[in-house]
């Protein structure tokens, strides 16, 4: 292994143990994704092919430029959810950021192998996330529609609320008014309220014989007004391209439809850029693969975050800010794939402050919060995107910290980060606990993208602390109900049960299933995610000055 100075160090047993541990997690992630990628399963994929249709993933593969980079949003959405309804792999919709004719865009494709593409609550949330990415970054969005509409057994959780199904059509209208290109292809069913999505887009295509769009299908029409009509005559390609004029292009099959979308994208004009600085990209001087051996195999071990940073950034060149002050957070300037970035990272190595105090790894102290707030302000002043590398257990507690104003300094950091006008990107490397998640730009603080490594954990506090606290609450509750003193064995059994439940909720898959994370990624894909994220953000010029409002000094 190489050090941050480039000197050769002995590849020791600890390094190999770390590497083995993370490779097992990566392998488990890849196997889990293989299952997700099958959608509703092989038999339903075959049925889709028998109908002359490509699957959602096949459509995206055909549409995007061959050999080009791409990143998938929400692959694990819905993971281990809705078991009583048969599950909903990937939320029943595939979302990808990629390139069509060299132009970066986001593609949203209903997966008709999952409940005929019906919308579960997580499907709506994932579609809204895709639109949010498009709106924040002014990124063209392409919808490949093949859906039976709202999943009726759960209609009360997807239909009426502000962040439910109807919000998607509101976003269609807002994006159109803002000049954000939307192209929709009706490649299968498009029913009821869902019919508004493609028609509220800028251009709509429909595939002959397999695509159909109507507010009510033939059975409902018969029940409602007594009219007998088949679905093709009611809302097929011929009806809408030759009679109603609802759709703009009639396509003979899936491939023809996707080719036409590529032709449309080929003619799209250039866009005004935000102007983030990019130089020629350079590979890290230190080997990125060594990251896998640097990150400890357990969370009670410290490590040097600079070792990680210098294997993520161009030429391993990190211009550190206030290096000897507030050492539990590292701040500095670098480039990633040529893009200038400001990095804010938790330091997990135990360090000694100038006052001689030991600072524990992953904890945010007053001086660190103060430093990071000032650095974030500087990056906004210079129009430099921010990258947060999270491995944080929270803010320092205790009388000395409280008397030193930790709440005030923490608020200063949260304020500076929340009001940032430059795009923010968050990578959860290890822990993401409590207020530390907030201060280091968790999901609630609008990172343009937030992803986790397979080593990530997200919760209010660490598992052992939380389990013991929950145990005390539960034991007190049992006593209040008149239960006699519980035995040590019963207490241990209860603690194990609580710990297992809490640890399951800390898993990165639990977070990704609910879209608290956009993805769980291989650590070596981190540069690609940040680079493509900044490229997307560069579509959206900054529209307001940086102002943090009132800050306690």
Short mmCIF file of C-alpha atoms in Angstrom, two decimals:
data_model
loop_
_atom_site.label_atom_id
_atom_site.label_comp_id
_atom_site.label_asym_id
_atom_site.label_seq_id
_atom_site.Cartn_x
_atom_site.Cartn_y
_atom_site.Cartn_z
CA UNK A 1 0.00 0.00 0.00
CA UNK A 2 1.16 3.56 -0.73
CA UNK A 3 0.85 6.34 1.82
CA UNK A 4 -0.39 9.88 1.14
CA UNK A 5 3.22 10.92 0.63
CA UNK A 6 3.70 8.21 -1.97
CA UNK A 7 6.16 6.18 0.16
CA UNK A 8 5.86 2.41 0.02
CA UNK A 9 4.46 0.72 3.12
CA UNK A 10 4.27 -2.97 3.97
CA UNK A 11 1.08 -4.64 2.80
CA UNK A 12 0.09 -6.05 6.17
CA UNK A 13 -2.46 -8.44 7.52
CA UNK A 14 -4.79 -5.59 8.55
CA UNK A 15 -4.90 -4.27 4.98
CA UNK A 16 -5.78 -7.73 3.64
CA UNK A 17 -8.49 -8.22 6.28
CA UNK A 18 -10.03 -4.88 5.38
CA UNK A 19 -9.94 -5.68 1.67
CA UNK A 20 -11.52 -9.10 2.16
CA UNK A 21 -14.31 -7.62 4.29
CA UNK A 22 -15.31 -4.92 1.80
CA UNK A 23 -15.02 -7.25 -1.20
CA UNK A 24 -17.57 -9.55 0.47
CA UNK A 25 -19.92 -6.57 0.86
CA UNK A 26 -19.39 -5.55 -2.78
CA UNK A 27 -20.04 -9.12 -3.95
CA UNK A 28 -23.26 -9.25 -1.92
CA UNK A 29 -24.31 -5.90 -3.44
CA UNK A 30 -23.68 -7.16 -6.99
CA UNK A 31 -25.66 -10.37 -6.39
CA UNK A 32 -28.50 -8.37 -4.91
CA UNK A 33 -28.52 -6.11 -7.97
CA UNK A 34 -28.57 -9.09 -10.36
CA UNK A 35 -31.84 -10.16 -8.76
CA UNK A 36 -33.27 -6.63 -8.91
CA UNK A 37 -32.31 -6.31 -12.59
CA UNK A 38 -34.61 -9.25 -13.45
CA UNK A 39 -37.60 -7.13 -12.43
CA UNK A 40 -40.66 -9.37 -12.24
CA UNK A 41 -38.62 -12.44 -13.24
CA UNK A 42 -37.55 -14.36 -16.33
CA UNK A 43 -41.03 -15.63 -17.22
CA UNK A 44 -42.43 -12.09 -17.34
CA UNK A 45 -39.46 -10.91 -19.38
CA UNK A 46 -40.18 -13.70 -21.89
CA UNK A 47 -43.84 -12.64 -22.00
CA UNK A 48 -42.76 -9.07 -22.76
CA UNK A 49 -40.63 -10.34 -25.64
CA UNK A 50 -43.52 -12.46 -26.96
CA UNK A 51 -45.56 -9.24 -27.22
CA UNK A 52 -42.82 -7.78 -29.42
CA UNK A 53 -41.65 -5.44 -26.65
CA UNK A 54 -38.26 -4.79 -25.09
CA UNK A 55 -37.95 -4.67 -21.32
CA UNK A 56 -37.34 -1.37 -19.52
CA UNK A 57 -33.60 -2.05 -19.18
CA UNK A 58 -33.32 -3.20 -22.79
CA UNK A 59 -35.04 -0.01 -23.94
CA UNK A 60 -32.62 2.14 -21.97
CA UNK A 61 -29.61 0.18 -23.26
CA UNK A 62 -30.81 0.68 -26.84
CA UNK A 63 -31.53 4.39 -26.33
CA UNK A 64 -28.28 5.44 -24.63
CA UNK A 65 -25.07 5.92 -26.59
CA UNK A 66 -23.17 2.64 -26.88
CA UNK A 67 -20.19 2.42 -24.55
CA UNK A 68 -21.04 5.68 -22.78
CA UNK A 69 -20.96 6.20 -19.01
CA UNK A 70 -24.23 5.91 -17.08
CA UNK A 71 -25.40 5.88 -13.46
CA UNK A 72 -28.59 4.32 -12.13
CA UNK A 73 -30.76 6.14 -9.61
CA UNK A 74 -32.74 4.09 -7.08
CA UNK A 75 -31.83 0.56 -8.21
CA UNK A 76 -32.63 -0.71 -4.70
CA UNK A 77 -35.82 1.33 -4.27
CA UNK A 78 -38.51 -0.87 -2.76
CA UNK A 79 -35.95 -3.47 -1.65
CA UNK A 80 -37.58 -5.88 0.83
CA UNK A 81 -40.75 -3.78 0.83
CA UNK A 82 -44.35 -4.77 -0.06
CA UNK A 83 -43.74 -8.49 0.55
CA UNK A 84 -47.48 -9.00 1.10
CA UNK A 85 -48.05 -7.65 -2.45
CA UNK A 86 -45.33 -9.75 -4.09
CA UNK A 87 -42.60 -7.10 -3.88
CA UNK A 88 -41.70 -4.22 -6.16
CA UNK A 89 -38.11 -4.62 -7.50
CA UNK A 90 -36.43 -1.26 -8.24
CA UNK A 91 -39.77 0.39 -7.44
CA UNK A 92 -41.16 -0.91 -10.73
CA UNK A 93 -39.32 1.77 -12.70
CA UNK A 94 -35.74 2.12 -13.99
CA UNK A 95 -34.09 5.56 -13.81
CA UNK A 96 -30.75 6.24 -15.49
CA UNK A 97 -28.58 9.30 -16.11
CA UNK A 98 -26.69 8.82 -19.36
CA UNK A 99 -26.07 10.22 -22.83
CA UNK A 100 -28.21 10.27 -25.98
CA UNK A 101 -26.35 11.57 -29.03
CA UNK A 102 -23.70 12.92 -26.69
CA UNK A 103 -26.22 14.94 -24.65
CA UNK A 104 -26.59 14.15 -20.97
CA UNK A 105 -30.17 13.37 -19.93
CA UNK A 106 -32.21 11.34 -17.46
CA UNK A 107 -34.32 8.40 -18.64
CA UNK A 108 -37.34 7.03 -16.74
CA UNK A 109 -38.67 3.66 -17.93
CA UNK A 110 -41.64 1.81 -16.39
CA UNK A 111 -40.90 -1.87 -15.84
CA UNK A 112 -43.99 -3.70 -17.11
CA UNK A 113 -42.64 -7.02 -15.76
CA UNK A 114 -43.40 -5.72 -12.24
CA UNK A 115 -47.20 -5.72 -11.71
CA UNK A 116 -47.69 -4.54 -15.32
CA UNK A 117 -45.77 -1.37 -14.45
CA UNK A 118 -48.33 -0.34 -11.82
CA UNK A 119 -47.43 2.49 -9.48
CA UNK A 120 -46.67 1.57 -5.85
CA UNK A 121 -45.99 4.39 -3.35
CA UNK A 122 -42.23 3.95 -3.87
CA UNK A 123 -42.76 4.15 -7.66
CA UNK A 124 -44.25 7.60 -7.24
CA UNK A 125 -41.44 8.68 -4.92
CA UNK A 126 -38.81 7.45 -7.39
CA UNK A 127 -40.45 9.19 -10.35
CA UNK A 128 -40.59 12.41 -8.34
CA UNK A 129 -36.90 12.02 -7.48
CA UNK A 130 -36.10 11.68 -11.19
CA UNK A 131 -38.07 14.85 -11.94
CA UNK A 132 -36.36 16.63 -9.04
CA UNK A 133 -32.95 15.79 -10.53
CA UNK A 134 -34.12 17.05 -13.93
CA UNK A 135 -35.50 20.29 -12.45
CA UNK A 136 -32.49 21.05 -10.22
CA UNK A 137 -30.05 20.47 -13.06
CA UNK A 138 -32.24 21.58 -16.00
CA UNK A 139 -31.54 18.18 -17.49
CA UNK A 140 -33.61 16.80 -20.41
CA UNK A 141 -35.86 13.95 -19.27
CA UNK A 142 -37.12 11.07 -21.40
CA UNK A 143 -40.08 8.96 -20.21
CA UNK A 144 -40.51 5.45 -21.63
CA UNK A 145 -44.11 4.76 -20.57
CA UNK A 146 -45.50 1.25 -20.07
CA UNK A 147 -47.76 1.21 -17.02
CA UNK A 148 -51.14 -0.05 -15.88
CA UNK A 149 -51.51 3.03 -13.66
CA UNK A 150 -51.94 3.23 -9.88
CA UNK A 151 -51.66 -0.06 -7.95
CA UNK A 152 -55.23 -0.08 -6.64
CA UNK A 153 -54.70 -2.09 -3.41
CA UNK A 154 -52.47 0.77 -2.20
CA UNK A 155 -54.24 3.68 -3.90
CA UNK A 156 -54.63 5.60 -0.63
CA UNK A 157 -50.81 5.80 -0.31
CA UNK A 158 -50.08 6.91 -3.89
CA UNK A 159 -53.06 9.00 -5.04
CA UNK A 160 -54.03 12.07 -3.00
CA UNK A 161 -51.12 13.67 -1.13
CA UNK A 162 -48.80 16.50 -2.17
CA UNK A 163 -45.86 14.19 -2.83
CA UNK A 164 -47.98 11.51 -4.57
CA UNK A 165 -48.97 10.66 -8.13
CA UNK A 166 -50.56 14.01 -9.06
CA UNK A 167 -47.37 15.92 -8.24
CA UNK A 168 -45.77 14.34 -11.32
CA UNK A 169 -48.14 16.12 -13.71
CA UNK A 170 -47.63 19.39 -11.83
CA UNK A 171 -43.89 18.92 -12.37
CA UNK A 172 -44.51 18.22 -16.08
CA UNK A 173 -46.13 21.64 -16.37
CA UNK A 174 -43.45 23.44 -14.32
CA UNK A 175 -40.60 21.90 -16.31
CA UNK A 176 -42.21 22.78 -19.60
CA UNK A 177 -42.61 26.40 -18.46
CA UNK A 178 -38.94 26.46 -17.47
CA UNK A 179 -37.80 25.17 -20.86
CA UNK A 180 -36.60 21.79 -19.56
CA UNK A 181 -37.03 19.32 -22.44
CA UNK A 182 -39.40 16.39 -21.84
CA UNK A 183 -39.90 13.61 -24.38
CA UNK A 184 -42.38 10.78 -23.74
CA UNK A 185 -42.74 7.49 -25.60
CA UNK A 186 -45.91 5.43 -25.08
CA UNK A 187 -44.53 1.91 -25.48
CA UNK A 188 -47.29 -0.03 -23.71
CA UNK A 189 -50.26 0.78 -21.52
CA UNK A 190 -50.84 4.36 -20.42
CA UNK A 191 -54.04 4.53 -18.43
CA UNK A 192 -56.27 6.96 -16.51
CA UNK A 193 -54.43 9.79 -14.74
CA UNK A 194 -51.14 8.41 -16.02
CA UNK A 195 -52.22 9.44 -19.52
CA UNK A 196 -51.43 13.04 -18.63
CA UNK A 197 -47.68 12.45 -18.18
CA UNK A 198 -46.78 11.86 -21.86
CA UNK A 199 -49.24 14.45 -23.15
CA UNK A 200 -47.94 17.11 -20.76
CA UNK A 201 -44.44 16.44 -22.11
CA UNK A 202 -43.09 18.50 -25.00
CA UNK A 203 -43.21 15.67 -27.54
CA UNK A 204 -45.06 12.34 -27.47
CA UNK A 205 -44.40 9.21 -29.49
CA UNK A 206 -46.50 6.02 -29.56
CA UNK A 207 -45.69 2.49 -30.72
CA UNK A 208 -48.26 0.98 -33.10
CA UNK A 209 -50.27 -1.99 -31.80
CA UNK A 210 -48.46 -2.21 -28.41
CA UNK A 211 -48.87 1.39 -27.19
CA UNK A 212 -52.23 2.69 -26.00
CA UNK A 213 -53.37 5.75 -24.08
CA UNK A 214 -56.80 6.58 -22.68
CA UNK A 215 -58.45 7.97 -19.58
CA UNK A 216 -60.60 4.82 -19.25
CA UNK A 217 -60.10 1.38 -20.83
CA UNK A 218 -62.72 -0.56 -22.74
CA UNK A 219 -64.11 -2.38 -19.68
CA UNK A 220 -64.58 0.83 -17.73
CA UNK A 221 -66.12 2.56 -20.76
CA UNK A 222 -68.62 -0.30 -21.06
CA UNK A 223 -69.46 -0.06 -17.37
CA UNK A 224 -69.67 3.74 -17.33
CA UNK A 225 -71.56 4.60 -20.52
CA UNK A 226 -72.47 1.25 -22.08
CA UNK A 227 -70.27 1.69 -25.15
CA UNK A 228 -68.62 -1.44 -26.57
CA UNK A 229 -65.18 -0.74 -28.04
CA UNK A 230 -61.76 -2.38 -28.10
CA UNK A 231 -58.67 -0.74 -26.57
CA UNK A 232 -56.84 -0.31 -29.91
CA UNK A 233 -59.72 1.65 -31.45
CA UNK A 234 -60.21 3.54 -28.20
CA UNK A 235 -56.65 4.71 -27.72
CA UNK A 236 -54.15 3.06 -30.05
CA UNK A 237 -51.52 4.68 -32.26
CA UNK A 238 -53.82 5.10 -35.27
CA UNK A 239 -56.48 6.85 -33.18
CA UNK A 240 -54.09 9.29 -31.55
CA UNK A 241 -51.80 9.98 -34.51
CA UNK A 242 -54.47 10.21 -37.22
CA UNK A 243 -57.73 11.22 -35.51
CA UNK A 244 -57.29 12.86 -32.09
CA UNK A 245 -53.84 14.36 -32.72
CA UNK A 246 -52.89 13.59 -29.12
CA UNK A 247 -49.52 12.06 -30.08
CA UNK A 248 -46.86 13.43 -32.43
CA UNK A 249 -45.09 10.36 -33.88
CA UNK A 250 -46.38 6.91 -34.84
CA UNK A 251 -43.65 4.25 -34.51
CA UNK A 252 -43.71 0.72 -35.91
CA UNK A 253 -41.94 -0.95 -32.95
CA UNK A 254 -39.82 -0.26 -29.87
CA UNK A 255 -36.57 0.12 -31.82
CA UNK A 256 -38.13 2.58 -34.29
CA UNK A 257 -39.50 4.60 -31.38
CA UNK A 258 -36.13 4.77 -29.62
CA UNK A 259 -34.36 5.67 -32.88
CA UNK A 260 -36.75 8.59 -33.32
CA UNK A 261 -35.99 9.82 -29.81
CA UNK A 262 -32.27 9.70 -30.65
CA UNK A 263 -32.98 11.72 -33.80
CA UNK A 264 -34.87 14.34 -31.78
CA UNK A 265 -32.05 14.60 -29.23
CA UNK A 266 -29.55 14.96 -32.07
CA UNK A 267 -31.14 18.28 -33.07
CA UNK A 268 -31.38 19.85 -29.59
CA UNK A 269 -29.54 23.18 -29.22
CA UNK A 270 -26.84 24.00 -26.69
CA UNK A 271 -27.59 25.23 -23.16
CA UNK A 272 -26.37 28.00 -20.92
CA UNK A 273 -23.81 26.63 -18.47
CA UNK A 274 -23.31 27.33 -14.77
CA UNK A 275 -19.60 27.70 -15.45
CA UNK A 276 -18.02 25.28 -12.97
CA UNK A 277 -14.31 24.97 -13.65
CA UNK A 278 -12.98 21.90 -15.44
CA UNK A 279 -9.44 21.11 -16.48
CA UNK A 280 -8.03 18.04 -18.24
CA UNK A 281 -8.79 15.01 -16.08
CA UNK A 282 -5.95 13.14 -14.40
CA UNK A 283 -6.03 9.77 -12.70
CA UNK A 284 -5.16 9.68 -8.98
CA UNK A 285 -1.42 9.28 -8.48
CA UNK A 286 -2.12 6.78 -5.70
CA UNK A 287 -3.91 3.56 -6.59
CA UNK A 288 -7.72 3.87 -6.04
CA UNK A 289 -7.97 0.09 -5.54
CA UNK A 290 -6.10 0.52 -2.28
CA UNK A 291 -9.20 2.20 -0.82
CA UNK A 292 -10.59 -1.30 -0.30
CA UNK A 293 -7.77 -2.14 2.10
CA UNK A 294 -7.66 1.22 3.88
CA UNK A 295 -11.24 1.28 5.13
CA UNK A 296 -11.34 -0.77 8.38
CA UNK A 297 -13.32 -3.99 8.59
CA UNK A 298 -15.02 -2.83 11.83
CA UNK A 299 -16.36 0.56 12.95
CA UNK A 300 -14.38 0.74 16.16
CA UNK A 301 -11.11 1.22 14.25
CA UNK A 302 -9.74 4.58 13.17
CA UNK A 303 -8.24 5.35 9.76
CA UNK A 304 -6.74 8.32 7.95
CA UNK A 305 -9.38 9.93 5.70
CA UNK A 306 -6.64 11.63 3.66
CA UNK A 307 -5.65 8.15 2.43
CA UNK A 308 -9.16 7.81 0.95
CA UNK A 309 -9.27 11.36 -0.46
CA UNK A 310 -5.92 11.06 -2.21
CA UNK A 311 -7.14 7.97 -4.04
CA UNK A 312 -10.33 9.69 -5.27
CA UNK A 313 -8.91 12.99 -6.58
CA UNK A 314 -6.95 13.91 -9.69
CA UNK A 315 -3.18 13.50 -9.35
CA UNK A 316 -3.74 12.83 -5.61
CA UNK A 317 -3.35 16.59 -5.17
CA UNK A 318 -5.28 17.92 -2.14
CA UNK A 319 -4.95 21.61 -1.21
CA UNK A 320 -5.93 21.40 2.45
CA UNK A 321 -7.64 24.31 4.22
CA UNK A 322 -6.73 25.10 7.87
CA UNK A 323 -4.91 21.75 8.12
CA UNK A 324 -3.93 22.12 11.80
CA UNK A 325 -7.22 23.61 13.04
CA UNK A 326 -10.44 21.72 13.72
CA UNK A 327 -8.86 18.43 12.72
CA UNK A 328 -11.92 16.19 13.08
CA UNK A 329 -13.16 17.59 9.73
CA UNK A 330 -10.88 17.82 6.70
CA UNK A 331 -11.54 20.60 4.17
CA UNK A 332 -9.71 21.32 0.96
CA UNK A 333 -9.70 21.93 -2.77
CA UNK A 334 -9.04 19.31 -5.42
CA UNK A 335 -10.18 18.10 -8.83
CA UNK A 336 -12.23 15.04 -9.64
CA UNK A 337 -12.20 13.97 -13.29
CA UNK A 338 -11.04 17.50 -14.06
CA UNK A 339 -13.84 19.28 -12.13
CA UNK A 340 -12.79 21.67 -9.36
CA UNK A 341 -14.37 20.60 -6.05
CA UNK A 342 -14.35 21.58 -2.40
CA UNK A 343 -14.17 18.51 -0.14
CA UNK A 344 -15.61 18.37 3.38
CA UNK A 345 -14.77 15.04 5.04
CA UNK A 346 -14.98 13.54 8.50
CA UNK A 347 -11.60 12.49 9.90
CA UNK A 348 -11.79 9.09 11.59
CA UNK A 349 -8.21 9.17 12.87
CA UNK A 350 -7.90 10.18 16.55
CA UNK A 351 -5.95 13.45 16.67
CA UNK A 352 -4.55 15.74 19.34
CA UNK A 353 -5.66 19.35 19.25
CA UNK A 354 -3.30 22.27 19.72
CA UNK A 355 -4.59 22.52 23.31
CA UNK A 356 -3.45 18.95 23.89
CA UNK A 357 -6.97 17.45 23.91
CA UNK A 358 -7.63 14.14 22.17
CA UNK A 359 -10.29 14.44 19.45
CA UNK A 360 -12.16 11.25 18.68
CA UNK A 361 -12.57 10.11 15.10
CA UNK A 362 -15.84 10.82 13.35
CA UNK A 363 -17.01 13.35 15.95
CA UNK A 364 -17.66 17.00 15.04
CA UNK A 365 -16.14 19.50 17.50
CA UNK A 366 -16.77 23.25 17.73
CA UNK A 367 -13.55 24.20 15.96
CA UNK A 368 -14.22 21.69 13.16
CA UNK A 369 -17.75 23.01 12.64
CA UNK A 370 -16.43 26.56 12.54
CA UNK A 371 -13.75 25.63 9.98
CA UNK A 372 -16.14 23.70 7.73
CA UNK A 373 -18.70 26.54 7.76
CA UNK A 374 -16.06 29.04 6.68
CA UNK A 375 -14.78 26.70 3.96
CA UNK A 376 -18.30 26.18 2.56
CA UNK A 377 -18.77 29.95 2.39
CA UNK A 378 -15.46 30.28 0.51
CA UNK A 379 -16.48 27.61 -2.04
CA UNK A 380 -19.75 29.44 -2.68
CA UNK A 381 -17.82 32.69 -3.14
CA UNK A 382 -15.63 30.99 -5.76
CA UNK A 383 -18.40 28.94 -7.42
CA UNK A 384 -16.86 25.57 -6.55
CA UNK A 385 -19.15 22.49 -6.13
CA UNK A 386 -19.00 20.76 -2.74
CA UNK A 387 -18.37 17.07 -2.04
CA UNK A 388 -19.18 15.70 1.43
CA UNK A 389 -17.52 12.45 2.52
CA UNK A 390 -19.52 11.20 5.51
CA UNK A 391 -18.23 8.97 8.28
CA UNK A 392 -19.70 10.79 11.25
CA UNK A 393 -20.98 9.70 14.64
CA UNK A 394 -22.38 13.13 15.58
CA UNK A 395 -21.40 16.26 17.49
CA UNK A 396 -19.29 16.18 20.64
CA UNK A 397 -21.35 16.12 23.84
CA UNK A 398 -20.58 16.93 27.47
CA UNK A 399 -20.30 20.01 29.67
CA UNK A 400 -17.07 21.31 28.09
CA UNK A 401 -18.62 21.17 24.60
CA UNK A 402 -21.89 22.74 25.71
CA UNK A 403 -20.11 25.55 27.51
CA UNK A 404 -17.89 26.01 24.45
CA UNK A 405 -20.95 26.62 22.27
CA UNK A 406 -21.13 23.39 20.26
CA UNK A 407 -24.81 24.06 19.45
CA UNK A 408 -23.97 27.53 18.13
CA UNK A 409 -21.05 26.28 16.01
CA UNK A 410 -23.03 23.31 14.78
CA UNK A 411 -25.86 25.64 13.76
CA UNK A 412 -23.35 27.79 11.90
CA UNK A 413 -22.21 24.76 9.87
CA UNK A 414 -25.77 23.62 9.13
CA UNK A 415 -26.69 27.18 8.09
CA UNK A 416 -23.70 27.60 5.76
CA UNK A 417 -24.32 24.20 4.16
CA UNK A 418 -28.12 24.59 3.87
CA UNK A 419 -27.90 27.93 2.07
CA UNK A 420 -25.20 26.81 -0.35
CA UNK A 421 -26.00 27.80 -3.94
CA UNK A 422 -23.30 25.64 -5.52
CA UNK A 423 -24.30 22.00 -6.04
CA UNK A 424 -23.60 19.54 -3.22
CA UNK A 425 -22.79 15.84 -3.53
CA UNK A 426 -22.76 13.45 -0.59
CA UNK A 427 -20.94 10.11 -0.30
CA UNK A 428 -21.73 8.07 2.83
CA UNK A 429 -18.58 6.03 3.39
CA UNK A 430 -19.25 4.73 6.89
CA UNK A 431 -21.40 6.10 9.70
CA UNK A 432 -24.08 8.73 9.15
CA UNK A 433 -25.53 9.30 12.60
CA UNK A 434 -27.86 11.87 14.10
CA UNK A 435 -27.13 15.56 13.63
CA UNK A 436 -23.87 14.57 11.93
CA UNK A 437 -25.98 13.39 8.98
CA UNK A 438 -27.55 16.86 8.84
CA UNK A 439 -24.34 18.86 9.15
CA UNK A 440 -22.62 16.76 6.48
CA UNK A 441 -25.44 17.26 3.94
CA UNK A 442 -27.82 14.36 4.41
CA UNK A 443 -30.83 13.84 2.15
CA UNK A 444 -32.87 16.56 3.88
CA UNK A 445 -30.35 19.20 2.73
CA UNK A 446 -30.78 18.80 -1.03
CA UNK A 447 -27.58 17.18 -2.26
CA UNK A 448 -27.83 16.88 -6.04
CA UNK A 449 -26.88 13.22 -5.56
CA UNK A 450 -26.42 11.21 -2.35
CA UNK A 451 -24.97 7.70 -2.48
CA UNK A 452 -23.49 5.21 -0.04
CA UNK A 453 -20.75 2.63 -0.19
CA UNK A 454 -21.75 -0.91 0.92
CA UNK A 455 -20.09 0.02 4.25
CA UNK A 456 -22.57 2.85 4.93
CA UNK A 457 -24.89 2.98 7.94
CA UNK A 458 -27.56 5.59 8.63
CA UNK A 459 -29.40 6.10 11.92
CA UNK A 460 -30.06 8.49 14.79
CA UNK A 461 -27.23 6.86 16.76
CA UNK A 462 -24.98 3.80 16.73
CA UNK A 463 -26.55 0.36 17.10
CA UNK A 464 -25.26 -0.62 20.55
CA UNK A 465 -26.16 2.76 22.10
CA UNK A 466 -29.61 2.76 20.52
CA UNK A 467 -30.36 -0.85 21.49
CA UNK A 468 -29.46 -0.22 25.14
CA UNK A 469 -31.58 2.94 25.22
CA UNK A 470 -34.53 1.15 23.61
CA UNK A 471 -34.10 -1.76 26.04
CA UNK A 472 -34.34 0.60 29.03
CA UNK A 473 -37.52 2.14 27.59
CA UNK A 474 -39.08 -1.27 26.93
CA UNK A 475 -38.18 -2.66 30.37
CA UNK A 476 -39.67 0.45 32.03
CA UNK A 477 -42.82 0.00 29.95
CA UNK A 478 -43.15 -3.65 31.02
CA UNK A 479 -42.76 -2.66 34.68
CA UNK A 480 -45.38 0.06 34.27
CA UNK A 481 -47.75 -2.62 32.95
CA UNK A 482 -47.27 -4.53 36.20
CA UNK A 483 -44.89 -7.21 34.91
CA UNK A 484 -42.60 -8.61 37.58
CA UNK A 485 -38.84 -7.95 37.41
CA UNK A 486 -37.54 -9.54 34.24
CA UNK A 487 -34.65 -12.00 34.44
CA UNK A 488 -31.20 -11.41 32.99
CA UNK A 489 -31.90 -14.06 30.33
CA UNK A 490 -35.14 -12.32 29.32
CA UNK A 491 -33.32 -8.99 29.23
CA UNK A 492 -30.57 -10.40 26.98
CA UNK A 493 -33.16 -11.98 24.68
CA UNK A 494 -34.98 -8.67 24.43
CA UNK A 495 -31.71 -6.82 23.76
CA UNK A 496 -30.81 -9.24 20.94
CA UNK A 497 -34.23 -8.76 19.34
CA UNK A 498 -34.00 -4.96 19.55
CA UNK A 499 -30.41 -4.97 18.24
CA UNK A 500 -31.30 -7.09 15.21
CA UNK A 501 -34.25 -4.86 14.33
CA UNK A 502 -32.24 -1.66 14.77
CA UNK A 503 -29.23 -2.98 12.81
CA UNK A 504 -31.54 -3.93 9.93
CA UNK A 505 -32.80 -0.34 9.84
CA UNK A 506 -29.21 0.98 9.77
CA UNK A 507 -28.38 -1.02 6.63
CA UNK A 508 -27.61 0.94 3.44
CA UNK A 509 -30.23 -1.20 1.69
CA UNK A 510 -32.90 -0.05 4.13
CA UNK A 511 -31.93 3.55 3.27
CA UNK A 512 -31.73 2.91 -0.48
CA UNK A 513 -35.08 1.08 -0.48
CA UNK A 514 -36.71 4.28 0.80
CA UNK A 515 -34.62 6.55 -1.46
CA UNK A 516 -32.77 8.17 1.44
CA UNK A 517 -29.82 7.20 -0.76
CA UNK A 518 -29.92 7.48 -4.55
CA UNK A 519 -27.73 4.40 -4.88
CA UNK A 520 -25.34 2.00 -3.19
CA UNK A 521 -22.17 2.10 -5.27
CA UNK A 522 -18.83 0.37 -5.64
CA UNK A 523 -16.25 2.66 -3.98
CA UNK A 524 -14.25 2.72 -7.22
CA UNK A 525 -17.27 4.26 -9.03
CA UNK A 526 -17.24 7.32 -6.77
CA UNK A 527 -15.29 9.52 -9.21
CA UNK A 528 -17.76 8.71 -12.01
CA UNK A 529 -20.79 9.60 -9.87
CA UNK A 530 -19.31 12.92 -8.78
CA UNK A 531 -18.12 13.82 -12.28
CA UNK A 532 -21.45 13.02 -13.98
CA UNK A 533 -23.27 14.81 -11.17
CA UNK A 534 -21.29 18.02 -11.66
CA UNK A 535 -21.72 17.76 -15.43
CA UNK A 536 -25.49 17.59 -14.85
CA UNK A 537 -25.36 20.53 -12.43
CA UNK A 538 -23.45 22.56 -15.01
CA UNK A 539 -26.70 22.67 -17.06
CA UNK A 540 -28.25 24.95 -14.42
CA UNK A 541 -26.78 28.46 -14.00
CA UNK A 542 -26.80 29.78 -10.44
CA UNK A 543 -29.79 32.09 -10.01
CA UNK A 544 -29.30 33.63 -6.56
CA UNK A 545 -26.44 35.07 -4.53
CA UNK A 546 -25.07 33.22 -1.51
CA UNK A 547 -26.56 34.50 1.73
CA UNK A 548 -26.50 32.63 5.04
CA UNK A 549 -28.87 34.94 6.91
CA UNK A 550 -28.44 35.27 10.68
CA UNK A 551 -25.54 33.31 12.22
CA UNK A 552 -24.66 33.34 15.92
CA UNK A 553 -21.04 34.46 16.18
#
